[in-house]
Amino acid sequence: MPTTKQARKQSVSVSRGARKRDEDTGTEVGEGADDWNQSKATVRPPDQLELTEAELKEEFTRILTANNPHAPQNIVRYSFKEGTYKPIGFVNQLAVHFSQVGNLIPKDSDEGRRQDYRNELVAGSQESVKLVVSETEAAEEEEEPKEPGTETGSQTDMPATETAEKVIEEEFMAPVQPKERKLTNQFNFSERASQTLNNPLRDRECQMEPPPRANFSATANQWEIYDSYMDELEKLEKTKEKEKTKTPVAKKPGKMTSRKLTSMESQSDDITKVTQAAKIVERMVNQNTYDDVAQDFKYYEDAADEYRDQEGTLLPLWKFQNDKAKRLAVTALSWNPKYNDLFAVGHGSYDFMKQSRGMLLLYSMKNPSFPEYIFSSESGIMCLDMHVDHPYLVVVGHYDGNVAIYNLKKPHSQPCFRSSAKSGKHTDPVWQVKWQKDDMDHNLNFFSVSSDGRIVSWTLVKSELVHTDVIKLKVEGSTTEIPEGLQLHTVGCGTAFDFHREIDYLFLVGTEEGKIYKCSKAYSSQFLDTYDAHNMAVDAVTWNPYHTKIFMSCSSDWTVKIWDHTVKTPMFIYDLNSAVGDVAWAPYSSTVFAAVTTDGKAHVFDLAINKYEAICNQPVVAKKKNKITHVKFNPIYPIIIVGDDRGHIICLKLSPNLRKMPKEKKGQEVQKGPAVEIAKLDKLLNLVREVKTKI
C-alpha cells in the first residue's frame, strides 16, 4: 500500500515538471521583454503653456461646495395663496450621476430567513455528495491490492511517467459542468403571488308597511256628470268674482288665504307643476351655454386700466332679444327694485308713421335666451315703471294715451287696470310714468306726463283707476286774445319728468319746446321756476341720487346739461355730437353718469376725474344704423343695460376706471356714504361757481 502511494506522487511531480519544461521550450519569452523599459517620448500639444518650476509648484486652493452650478436660479411658479407668480428661493442642488434599482431584503424578514434556509440546504447537499465521492475512492483503493499479479504485470508493461501524464490529461480534458442557475429577470421582476380572502356578500332587507288601499266604486250617470260640471263652473265664477273685488293694496289675512287657495286651484294642472322644474333646468342649460360670459360678469376686471390715463372701457356681456319684438324699438328700461337680476323692457315705436302693437318683456340675467314674462298690447308701450314696495306691479304708458297696470303674479296677458276714454285717458302719447307714495287712504297712485300738456295723478280705488289733473302745461308768453275777449294759451307738450327724492311735492317737467319747468303738486296754475334748457325737445330729466339740488337733462340738440335747481344757468354742458337719447346717474357715485346717443355710442362721465370730457366713448351696437334709445345702471352690480331701436338690449360691464372708489390711505379709514358723495359734488360745484362769479 505505501509503495503504490509513493509511486503515484512521483509520477505526478514528474509529469508537472515535464509540462513546465515543454511550456518553457515552446514560448519565446525573450522577444520584446524589455520594451516597457525603454524611454517614452512625451507628446505635447502645440498650444500648451510652458510653465516654470515655480509656477508648477504653486498651489491653488479650491473650495468644493455642494451647490450645483447648472441648477437654475430663476424658476417662477404660480402661488394660489397670493394669486401671483412668485420666484422659488430654494432649488434642489442634488445631481444624480448613477442610480440602480436594487432588491435587498433584510435578514430578519421572513423572506431573508427563507433564503438562508435554502442556501444551507444547498450547501448540505454538496457536502453529502463530496462524502459519497470520497467513500467510493476509498473503496476502489481497497479493491486494488486483491489482484497483485495482474496489477504488477500491467505496471511493468507501462512506464510510470506515461500513466501519470494520462491521468492529468484526463483531468484537464474533462469538461467542468457549471451549476445550473436560474436566470433572473433583467427588469427587476419578482414572481410573487398572494391569495386574499374575498369579503362575503351581505344581503340587506327591510320590511315596510304596505300603503293603505281603499276600494272605490260608483256609477256615473248622465245627471251626475252634469252636476259635477255645474259645480266646476260655479267655482270658476266665484274665483273670478274674488279676483275682481280684490285690490293689491289690501293685506288682510283672510284675503291672503283666499288668494293662496285660488293660486293652489290654478296650479292644479299638471303642466303648471312642471313649469318650475323646467325653468330651473332651462337656467342650468343657459348657465352652461353662457359660462364664459357669466365668468366675465363675476370675476373679470380689465387689467389694461392700470396703463390707461384715467380712461375706461365697457365689456359686452349678454345680448337680450326676442323674435316677437324684432321690429319694435326699445322705448323703456327699468330694473326690478327687489330682484337685481330682473329688468323690464318696453317695446314700441317712436316713428309716427309706423305705429303698431307693443310688448312688455321681463328678462333675467340668469336666462338670457328667453324672457321670464311676456305681455302684448294693441298700442305701443312708450314708458314703464316698477313699484318699489310691490315689485310685481308694472305701470306702462301707451302711444294711444292710455295707462295700464300689469300684475306679474297673474299669468294672463291682460292688464289688471287700464284707463279708457271715460276715465280721463291722455289724448297724446304718454312719455313717462312714475310710481309715487301711497295717498292718505293707502291707495296706490302714480303720475303720467303726455304731449297733451297734462300731468295726471292716477289712483287705484278698489277695481278702477281714478284720475286727477295736477297741472296743465302752458307756454309762457304765447297767449293770444280772440275778438270775443277770450284768451287762448299754447299748450306745452311734456316729454319727461322726475320727482324729487326728499321733497315729495317738487318735480321737474321737460317739454318739446326745450324748456324745463319746476312744478309743485300743490299749485296747478303756475310753475315754481322755468329753465331755458335746450333748443330742441328734452328727452330725459333726472335728479341726482345723492345731491338734493342737482339734476341733469339731455336733448336732441346733442347736449347734456347739469343744473342746480336754485340757479337758472347750467353748471356743466357737454356736447356729444349726436342726438342724446337718454341719461342716467350711477347709483354708487354722485359724479358718475352715462349718456347714449343715436350714433350707437355710450358715453360715461366722472366729474371727479375729468370735468371736461367723457372718460369712456365706446360704440356698443353692431351696426351704425342702430340708434341707442335708453340706458340704465344696475342698482348693485357694476353693469349697465342699453336698448336700441331694433329691439336689442345689451348688457355691458364697467371697467375699474369707470367705478373708482376713494383710495385707502395708511392709518386712515376710507369714508363712505351719502355725506361723502355730496361733499365731493359740492367741491366741484363751488369751483364752477367761483369761475362764474369772476366772469
XYZ file of C-alpha atoms in Angstrom:
695
model
C 0.000 0.000 0.000
C 2.694 2.636 0.865
C 4.759 1.727 -2.178
C 1.872 2.433 -4.555
C 1.152 5.878 -2.986
C 4.805 6.932 -3.279
C 4.916 5.834 -6.893
C 1.745 7.885 -7.669
C 3.217 11.085 -6.042
C 6.449 10.708 -8.016
C 4.577 10.336 -11.269
C 2.507 13.487 -10.605
C 5.576 15.556 -9.802
C 7.440 14.233 -12.838
C 4.611 14.995 -15.153
C 4.273 18.567 -13.812
C 7.984 19.182 -14.274
C 7.871 17.825 -17.841
C 4.878 20.003 -18.615
C 6.669 23.120 -17.345
C 9.718 22.287 -19.490
C 7.515 21.901 -22.551
C 5.889 25.302 -21.905
C 9.306 26.968 -21.442
C 10.634 25.447 -24.659
C 7.501 26.272 -26.623
C 7.207 30.013 -25.775
C 9.806 32.620 -26.715
C 9.872 34.929 -23.720
C 12.957 36.911 -24.665
C 11.371 38.766 -27.554
C 10.011 42.206 -26.536
C 10.506 41.600 -22.843
C 12.308 44.912 -22.267
C 10.135 47.069 -24.461
C 8.375 48.697 -21.452
C 11.726 49.697 -20.002
C 12.634 51.898 -22.990
C 12.401 55.712 -22.683
C 8.960 57.089 -23.624
C 8.793 60.349 -25.613
C 6.088 62.776 -24.324
C 3.883 64.347 -26.982
C 2.848 67.953 -26.224
C 0.067 69.849 -27.951
C 1.284 72.916 -29.854
C -0.798 75.404 -27.781
C 0.312 74.145 -24.326
C 1.663 76.778 -21.943
C 5.268 76.371 -20.840
C 5.374 76.964 -17.090
C 8.427 77.408 -14.882
C 9.208 75.197 -11.906
C 7.956 77.860 -9.503
C 4.711 78.151 -11.381
C 4.311 74.394 -11.481
C 4.910 74.125 -7.729
C 2.407 76.923 -6.952
C -0.710 75.581 -5.196
C -4.242 76.720 -5.874
C -6.781 76.068 -3.190
C -10.302 75.334 -4.342
C -13.251 75.015 -2.002
C -15.732 72.410 -3.125
C -19.331 73.260 -2.348
C -22.474 71.184 -2.592
C -24.197 73.727 -4.860
C -24.885 72.602 -8.385
C -23.583 75.267 -10.832
C -26.024 74.093 -13.503
C -29.091 74.362 -11.259
C -31.498 77.089 -12.497
C -31.869 80.148 -10.270
C -34.888 81.800 -11.926
C -37.731 79.315 -11.501
C -41.105 81.072 -11.160
C -44.289 79.300 -10.111
C -47.868 80.384 -9.554
C -48.898 80.941 -5.928
C -52.576 80.098 -5.426
C -52.473 81.653 -1.969
C -51.470 85.123 -3.158
C -52.813 84.849 -6.713
C -49.497 85.884 -8.411
C -46.387 84.311 -9.948
C -43.508 84.172 -7.410
C -39.813 83.133 -7.718
C -38.786 79.993 -5.822
C -35.949 80.625 -3.353
C -34.889 77.019 -2.696
C -33.678 74.959 -5.671
C -32.706 71.281 -5.405
C -28.880 71.091 -5.753
C -28.658 67.283 -5.946
C -27.215 65.907 -9.207
C -27.621 62.146 -9.700
C -24.862 60.591 -11.854
C -25.721 56.930 -11.441
C -28.671 55.103 -9.995
C -29.522 51.441 -9.958
C -32.593 49.811 -8.555
C -31.737 47.031 -6.111
C -33.730 44.332 -4.415
C -32.121 43.964 -0.994
C -34.038 42.016 1.594
C -33.468 42.415 5.371
C -32.039 39.278 7.074
C -34.589 39.451 9.850
C -37.532 39.365 7.473
C -39.391 36.191 6.548
C -38.033 36.269 3.017
C -34.441 36.601 4.287
C -34.850 33.634 6.654
C -36.251 31.549 3.809
C -33.227 32.354 1.589
C -30.751 31.456 4.391
C -32.517 28.149 4.928
C -32.433 27.449 1.181
C -28.657 28.217 0.979
C -27.973 25.905 3.952
C -29.892 23.098 2.245
C -27.848 23.542 -0.968
C -24.547 23.618 0.970
C -25.517 20.470 2.926
C -26.364 18.567 -0.263
C -22.965 19.489 -1.812
C -21.101 18.229 1.279
C -23.038 14.958 1.194
C -22.061 14.491 -2.467
C -18.365 15.062 -1.601
C -18.567 12.466 1.168
C -20.060 9.893 -1.200
C -17.268 10.544 -3.773
C -14.524 10.156 -1.149
C -16.064 6.865 0.091
C -16.150 5.437 -3.441
C -12.450 6.377 -3.980
C -11.504 4.672 -0.724
C -13.380 1.538 -1.735
C -11.530 1.438 -5.093
C -8.170 1.767 -3.342
C -9.070 -1.148 -1.091
C -10.049 -3.325 -4.076
C -6.734 -2.710 -5.948
C -4.374 -4.969 -3.828
C -6.712 -8.006 -4.212
C -5.119 -8.783 -7.711
C -1.399 -8.277 -7.319
C -0.419 -10.398 -10.294
C -2.422 -8.533 -12.865
C -1.507 -5.039 -11.482
C 2.215 -5.828 -11.342
C 2.104 -7.166 -14.844
C 0.370 -4.068 -16.183
C 2.667 -1.699 -14.293
C 5.707 -3.468 -15.638
C 4.355 -3.097 -19.199
C 3.595 0.747 -18.955
C 6.117 3.210 -17.590
C 5.146 5.280 -14.539
C 5.593 8.680 -16.253
C 3.198 7.901 -19.092
C 0.463 6.765 -16.769
C 0.797 9.960 -14.699
C 0.595 12.155 -17.797
C -2.555 10.359 -18.984
C -4.284 10.809 -15.668
C -3.541 14.569 -15.639
C -4.640 14.948 -19.258
C -7.937 13.260 -18.449
C -8.406 15.595 -15.507
C -7.762 18.674 -17.688
C -9.706 17.419 -20.711
C -12.875 16.565 -18.721
C -15.312 19.491 -19.140
C -16.296 21.187 -15.911
C -20.070 21.215 -15.776
C -21.249 24.522 -14.181
C -24.133 24.541 -11.729
C -27.457 25.282 -13.252
C -28.558 28.768 -12.122
C -31.968 30.255 -12.627
C -31.776 33.309 -14.900
C -33.014 36.441 -13.147
C -35.247 38.905 -14.942
C -33.406 41.996 -16.174
C -36.383 44.240 -15.409
C -36.311 43.589 -11.665
C -39.446 41.477 -11.786
C -40.069 39.073 -8.977
C -42.692 36.389 -9.188
C -44.806 36.572 -6.078
C -48.324 35.554 -5.501
C -50.702 36.026 -2.650
C -54.177 34.826 -2.064
C -56.620 37.108 -0.301
C -59.936 36.314 1.196
C -62.936 37.819 -0.550
C -65.326 39.590 1.751
C -68.611 37.745 1.941
C -71.532 39.479 0.252
C -74.186 40.813 2.547
C -77.861 40.899 1.784
C -79.876 43.621 3.432
C -83.592 43.559 3.571
C -86.166 45.782 5.154
C -89.820 45.229 5.611
C -92.252 48.114 5.409
C -95.903 48.503 5.910
C -97.804 48.374 2.623
C -99.548 51.602 1.580
C -103.196 51.717 2.587
C -105.636 50.722 -0.101
C -109.296 51.540 -0.484
C -111.795 50.123 -2.911
C -113.992 52.744 -4.541
C -116.846 52.085 -6.886
C -119.572 54.350 -8.212
C -121.948 54.556 -11.122
C -121.636 57.621 -13.348
C -124.974 58.660 -14.748
C -125.611 61.483 -17.146
C -127.081 63.753 -14.448
C -124.091 63.135 -12.122
C -121.681 64.212 -14.864
C -123.833 67.263 -15.487
C -123.863 68.164 -11.761
C -120.065 67.895 -11.488
C -119.600 70.207 -14.486
C -122.012 72.723 -12.961
C -120.086 72.672 -9.652
C -116.847 73.345 -11.517
C -118.384 76.303 -13.355
C -119.651 77.765 -10.078
C -116.138 77.528 -8.584
C -114.630 79.340 -11.576
C -117.219 82.118 -11.359
C -116.539 82.557 -7.631
C -112.765 82.828 -8.196
C -113.314 85.441 -10.941
C -115.522 87.489 -8.632
C -112.918 87.301 -5.861
C -110.187 88.482 -8.242
C -112.318 91.443 -9.312
C -113.141 92.520 -5.754
C -109.538 92.196 -4.574
C -107.085 95.115 -4.735
C -103.298 94.682 -4.454
C -103.105 97.163 -1.555
C -105.152 95.096 0.852
C -103.099 92.880 3.103
C -105.802 91.325 5.295
C -105.094 87.729 6.314
C -108.484 86.468 5.092
C -107.854 87.715 1.595
C -104.298 86.380 1.610
C -105.554 82.889 2.465
C -108.208 83.096 -0.230
C -105.552 84.217 -2.691
C -103.419 81.230 -1.723
C -106.370 78.924 -2.226
C -107.091 80.333 -5.670
C -103.417 80.047 -6.626
C -103.408 76.433 -5.462
C -106.510 75.715 -7.523
C -104.988 77.332 -10.577
C -101.805 75.285 -10.154
C -103.678 72.003 -10.003
C -102.941 71.365 -13.639
C -100.032 69.016 -14.370
C -98.305 71.452 -16.724
C -98.034 74.140 -14.052
C -96.351 71.639 -11.743
C -93.647 71.018 -14.308
C -93.049 74.699 -15.120
C -90.907 75.412 -12.058
C -88.645 72.407 -12.667
C -88.451 73.216 -16.386
C -87.467 76.806 -15.593
C -84.649 75.643 -13.308
C -83.364 73.184 -15.931
C -83.515 75.893 -18.601
C -81.463 78.225 -16.434
C -78.894 75.487 -15.785
C -78.545 74.820 -19.519
C -78.170 78.550 -20.210
C -75.611 78.884 -17.455
C -73.518 76.164 -19.106
C -74.010 77.713 -22.552
C -73.038 81.235 -21.457
C -70.488 80.110 -18.869
C -67.698 82.350 -20.229
C -69.995 85.397 -20.090
C -71.052 84.566 -16.536
C -67.390 84.218 -15.514
C -66.598 87.617 -17.060
C -69.571 89.174 -15.281
C -68.491 87.785 -11.909
C -64.698 87.915 -11.962
C -63.203 89.710 -14.989
C -61.521 93.053 -14.336
C -59.796 94.829 -17.224
C -56.114 94.869 -16.225
C -55.325 97.380 -19.002
C -56.991 100.138 -16.947
C -53.790 100.447 -14.899
C -51.943 101.631 -18.017
C -54.681 103.895 -19.384
C -54.689 107.536 -18.350
C -57.911 107.519 -16.274
C -59.932 106.081 -19.144
C -62.165 103.025 -19.035
C -63.960 100.559 -21.261
C -67.272 98.706 -21.440
C -67.160 94.916 -21.748
C -70.162 93.434 -23.643
C -71.795 90.584 -21.739
C -75.264 89.245 -22.646
C -77.473 90.287 -25.530
C -81.224 90.013 -24.993
C -83.671 89.797 -27.897
C -86.966 88.161 -28.748
C -88.373 87.262 -32.158
C -91.784 88.674 -31.314
C -90.281 92.105 -30.609
C -87.837 92.073 -33.523
C -89.023 95.210 -35.364
C -90.034 97.164 -32.290
C -87.781 99.753 -30.683
C -86.786 99.653 -27.011
C -88.805 102.552 -25.580
C -88.309 101.951 -21.833
C -85.995 100.139 -19.409
C -86.394 99.581 -15.668
C -84.635 97.342 -13.109
C -86.726 95.493 -10.574
C -86.200 97.036 -7.100
C -86.286 93.658 -5.311
C -84.676 91.180 -7.729
C -81.430 92.710 -9.004
C -81.123 90.348 -11.971
C -84.620 91.113 -13.347
C -85.427 94.075 -15.613
C -88.437 95.153 -17.662
C -88.306 96.263 -21.299
C -90.995 98.241 -23.084
C -91.281 97.847 -26.865
C -92.992 100.280 -29.205
C -92.116 102.742 -31.953
C -91.051 106.395 -31.962
C -91.978 106.757 -35.643
C -95.362 108.417 -36.110
C -95.954 106.611 -39.413
C -95.057 103.114 -38.149
C -97.286 102.678 -35.128
C -98.382 99.113 -34.471
C -98.516 96.794 -31.479
C -96.472 96.958 -28.263
C -94.845 94.447 -25.918
C -93.775 94.309 -22.284
C -90.961 91.793 -21.663
C -89.174 90.943 -18.427
C -85.715 89.385 -18.724
C -83.467 87.803 -16.119
C -79.687 87.674 -16.385
C -79.957 84.032 -15.318
C -81.775 83.202 -18.574
C -80.667 85.477 -21.446
C -82.226 83.303 -24.156
C -85.895 83.881 -23.362
C -87.910 86.409 -21.325
C -89.441 85.441 -17.980
C -92.732 87.267 -18.693
C -94.351 88.339 -21.967
C -97.275 90.773 -22.226
C -98.563 92.122 -25.529
C -100.701 95.210 -26.161
C -102.555 96.688 -29.105
C -100.737 100.025 -28.827
C -97.012 100.617 -28.477
C -95.578 100.945 -24.950
C -93.667 104.230 -24.563
C -92.705 104.140 -20.861
C -92.883 101.956 -17.753
C -92.063 101.927 -14.052
C -91.918 99.217 -11.357
C -93.258 99.776 -7.856
C -90.714 99.852 -5.013
C -92.873 98.189 -2.353
C -94.833 95.948 -4.731
C -92.214 94.803 -7.278
C -94.789 92.657 -9.097
C -96.751 95.756 -10.237
C -95.642 97.368 -13.506
C -97.288 100.548 -14.823
C -96.967 101.351 -18.542
C -97.901 104.267 -20.769
C -99.140 103.672 -24.315
C -98.808 105.624 -27.526
C -102.598 105.998 -27.732
C -102.693 107.898 -24.403
C -103.808 105.049 -22.144
C -102.081 103.880 -18.980
C -102.249 100.310 -17.694
C -101.033 98.262 -14.731
C -99.779 94.697 -15.133
C -99.597 92.238 -12.254
C -96.750 89.718 -12.671
C -98.413 87.321 -10.239
C -101.248 86.790 -12.700
C -100.041 84.924 -15.764
C -102.713 86.112 -18.198
C -101.562 88.809 -20.615
C -104.328 91.355 -19.972
C -103.581 94.272 -17.601
C -105.313 94.371 -14.212
C -106.125 98.061 -14.540
C -106.448 100.148 -17.677
C -107.619 103.669 -18.384
C -110.225 104.485 -21.012
C -111.770 107.464 -22.737
C -114.353 107.677 -19.938
C -111.753 107.560 -17.140
C -109.744 110.516 -18.492
C -107.016 109.000 -20.671
C -104.475 111.231 -22.410
C -105.159 112.386 -25.950
C -101.471 112.130 -26.958
C -98.716 109.578 -26.302
C -97.736 109.065 -22.654
C -93.992 109.748 -22.487
C -93.280 108.895 -18.859
C -94.948 107.323 -15.789
C -93.705 107.235 -12.186
C -94.990 105.495 -9.070
C -95.420 107.742 -6.019
C -96.044 107.138 -2.332
C -99.469 105.908 -1.313
C -102.093 108.555 -0.610
C -103.773 109.248 2.748
C -106.135 106.279 2.312
C -103.229 103.928 1.486
C -104.254 103.659 -2.138
C -101.582 103.154 -4.781
C -101.005 106.106 -7.092
C -98.735 107.097 -9.956
C -98.202 110.103 -12.234
C -98.050 110.375 -16.015
C -96.968 113.078 -18.455
C -98.089 113.386 -22.075
C -97.794 115.582 -25.146
C -101.305 116.902 -24.496
C -99.840 119.109 -21.761
C -101.488 117.304 -18.858
C -99.722 115.848 -15.835
C -102.181 113.407 -14.311
C -102.239 111.645 -10.945
C -103.824 108.181 -11.128
C -105.141 106.416 -8.015
C -106.197 102.773 -7.651
C -109.528 102.839 -5.853
C -110.978 99.352 -5.466
C -111.169 97.992 -9.013
C -110.812 101.151 -11.118
C -108.411 103.978 -11.924
C -109.345 107.477 -10.747
C -107.522 110.381 -12.379
C -106.771 113.905 -11.167
C -105.136 116.596 -13.326
C -102.227 118.003 -11.343
C -101.096 120.698 -13.781
C -101.611 121.774 -17.389
C -98.506 122.922 -19.198
C -98.721 126.280 -20.961
C -96.079 128.010 -22.999
C -95.313 131.335 -21.332
C -95.860 134.456 -23.476
C -97.906 132.609 -26.082
C -101.383 133.825 -25.059
C -103.478 135.212 -27.925
C -106.674 137.216 -27.487
C -109.756 136.436 -29.571
C -112.142 139.275 -30.563
C -114.704 137.841 -28.154
C -112.325 138.708 -25.284
C -111.182 135.162 -24.549
C -107.511 134.203 -24.151
C -106.010 131.148 -25.851
C -102.880 129.511 -24.393
C -100.450 127.406 -26.396
C -100.225 124.010 -24.710
C -96.769 122.830 -23.681
C -96.025 119.271 -24.710
C -94.496 117.337 -21.807
C -91.892 114.706 -22.711
C -90.187 113.780 -19.416
C -90.474 114.395 -15.691
C -88.884 113.345 -12.407
C -89.837 113.719 -8.757
C -87.538 114.965 -6.016
C -86.007 112.296 -3.754
C -86.755 114.123 -0.487
C -89.268 116.905 -1.189
C -92.414 114.982 -2.158
C -94.314 117.823 -3.823
C -91.414 119.028 -6.030
C -90.940 117.720 -9.552
C -89.419 118.723 -12.893
C -91.053 118.549 -16.320
C -89.251 118.659 -19.680
C -91.107 119.777 -22.812
C -90.837 119.548 -26.562
C -90.061 123.282 -26.692
C -86.792 122.666 -24.802
C -87.910 124.256 -21.538
C -87.816 122.621 -18.104
C -90.468 123.593 -15.549
C -90.078 123.200 -11.800
C -93.545 122.387 -10.508
C -95.339 121.561 -7.289
C -98.181 119.151 -6.665
C -99.902 121.841 -4.563
C -100.026 124.544 -7.283
C -101.786 123.658 -10.507
C -101.977 127.142 -12.045
C -98.374 128.287 -12.142
C -94.784 126.990 -12.211
C -92.248 127.470 -9.444
C -89.491 128.146 -11.937
C -88.682 127.897 -15.652
C -85.332 126.963 -17.218
C -84.456 127.727 -20.853
C -82.654 124.431 -21.099
C -82.385 123.239 -24.703
C -83.051 124.251 -28.284
C -84.926 121.015 -29.072
C -87.156 118.545 -27.193
C -85.981 117.436 -23.741
C -85.576 113.646 -23.893
C -84.881 112.993 -20.211
C -84.599 114.845 -16.909
C -83.409 113.176 -13.682
C -82.447 114.243 -10.150
C -79.063 113.291 -8.666
C -79.479 110.325 -6.258
C -77.221 111.965 -3.620
C -77.298 115.750 -4.003
C -80.742 117.270 -3.486
C -80.084 120.400 -5.579
C -78.605 118.832 -8.702
C -80.458 117.463 -11.710
C -79.466 116.556 -15.268
C -81.180 116.886 -18.640
C -80.475 115.727 -22.174
C -81.933 116.695 -25.528
C -81.904 116.029 -29.231
C -79.767 119.198 -29.640
C -76.697 116.982 -28.870
C -76.184 118.349 -25.341
C -76.224 117.053 -21.780
C -76.574 119.699 -19.075
C -76.166 119.516 -15.305
C -78.143 122.048 -13.278
C -78.503 123.436 -9.792
C -82.262 123.983 -9.386
C -81.589 127.208 -7.466
C -79.635 128.639 -10.437
C -81.157 129.249 -13.872
C -77.957 128.605 -15.796
C -76.402 125.148 -16.210
C -73.309 124.164 -14.213
C -71.887 121.822 -16.862
C -72.637 121.499 -20.588
C -71.410 118.572 -22.699
C -71.767 118.376 -26.492
C -71.812 114.736 -27.689
C -72.002 115.399 -31.489
C -75.243 113.449 -31.857
C -78.796 113.454 -30.516
C -78.796 112.219 -26.904
C -81.469 109.575 -26.283
C -81.161 109.066 -22.539
C -79.020 109.810 -19.463
C -78.710 108.016 -16.125
C -76.901 108.714 -12.846
C -74.754 105.934 -11.367
C -76.112 104.562 -8.068
C -72.646 104.249 -6.482
C -71.284 107.769 -7.084
C -72.658 111.308 -7.224
C -70.276 112.332 -10.026
C -70.662 109.400 -12.453
C -73.336 109.325 -15.158
C -73.872 107.693 -18.553
C -75.430 109.002 -21.770
C -76.333 107.261 -25.034
C -76.559 108.842 -28.475
C -78.252 107.962 -31.740
C -74.898 107.231 -33.447
C -74.639 103.994 -31.418
C -72.197 105.187 -28.742
C -72.274 105.068 -24.951
C -70.538 107.862 -23.023
C -69.550 107.529 -19.359
C -68.524 110.631 -17.386
C -66.901 111.027 -13.976
C -66.782 114.662 -12.947
C -64.346 113.919 -10.138
C -61.770 112.630 -12.669
C -62.463 114.778 -15.733
C -64.854 117.736 -15.778
C -64.473 118.449 -19.493
C -64.972 115.220 -21.414
C -66.087 111.609 -21.056
C -63.692 109.005 -19.683
C -65.279 106.382 -21.953
C -66.644 106.786 -25.512
C -67.449 103.413 -26.989
C -69.749 102.171 -29.767
C -71.854 99.397 -28.273
C -74.121 98.294 -31.157
C -73.116 96.052 -34.030
C -74.367 98.301 -36.836
C -74.062 102.065 -37.138
C -77.674 102.293 -38.306
C -78.912 101.118 -34.918
C -79.796 104.035 -32.663
C -79.464 103.629 -28.904
C -82.587 104.825 -27.157
C -82.205 104.119 -23.424
C -79.639 103.322 -20.708
C -79.985 102.147 -17.106
C -77.487 101.367 -14.296
C -77.963 98.259 -12.195
C -78.547 99.265 -8.551
C -75.920 96.810 -7.180
C -73.759 95.228 -9.897
C -71.242 97.285 -11.963
C -73.191 96.872 -15.196
C -75.453 98.914 -17.465
C -78.087 97.893 -19.999
C -78.689 99.779 -23.244
C -81.523 99.339 -25.723
C -81.650 100.253 -29.416
C -84.375 100.868 -31.998
C -84.139 97.269 -33.332
C -85.394 95.667 -30.110
C -81.968 94.531 -28.810
C -80.812 95.008 -25.214
C -77.085 94.723 -24.500
C -75.594 94.283 -21.029
C -72.176 95.930 -20.510
C -69.725 95.718 -17.604
C -67.915 98.839 -16.407
C -64.137 98.563 -16.165
C -62.418 99.516 -12.848
C -61.564 103.048 -14.025
C -65.277 103.825 -14.533
C -66.162 102.978 -10.934
C -63.166 104.251 -8.990
C -63.701 104.463 -5.263
C -61.586 106.631 -2.898
C -58.152 105.161 -2.227
C -57.238 103.921 1.226
C -54.540 105.926 2.980
C -52.251 104.433 5.586
C -53.636 104.854 9.050
C -56.914 106.361 7.820
C -60.250 104.724 7.214
C -61.968 105.391 3.905
C -65.070 107.447 4.473
C -68.096 106.236 2.567
C -71.720 107.182 2.431
C -74.066 109.871 1.076
C -72.348 112.670 3.012
C -69.015 111.945 1.300
C -70.674 111.862 -2.155
C -72.481 115.162 -1.504
C -69.232 116.811 -0.345
C -67.418 115.519 -3.448
C -70.008 117.051 -5.786
C -70.203 120.287 -3.747
C -66.464 120.730 -4.140
C -66.822 120.624 -7.931
C -69.826 122.973 -7.924
C -68.007 125.523 -5.770
C -65.174 125.625 -8.298
C -67.666 126.279 -11.108
C -69.470 128.958 -9.085
C -66.194 130.741 -8.314
C -65.306 130.828 -12.013
C -68.766 132.197 -12.907
C -68.594 134.941 -10.257
C -65.177 136.036 -11.539
C -66.545 136.267 -15.071
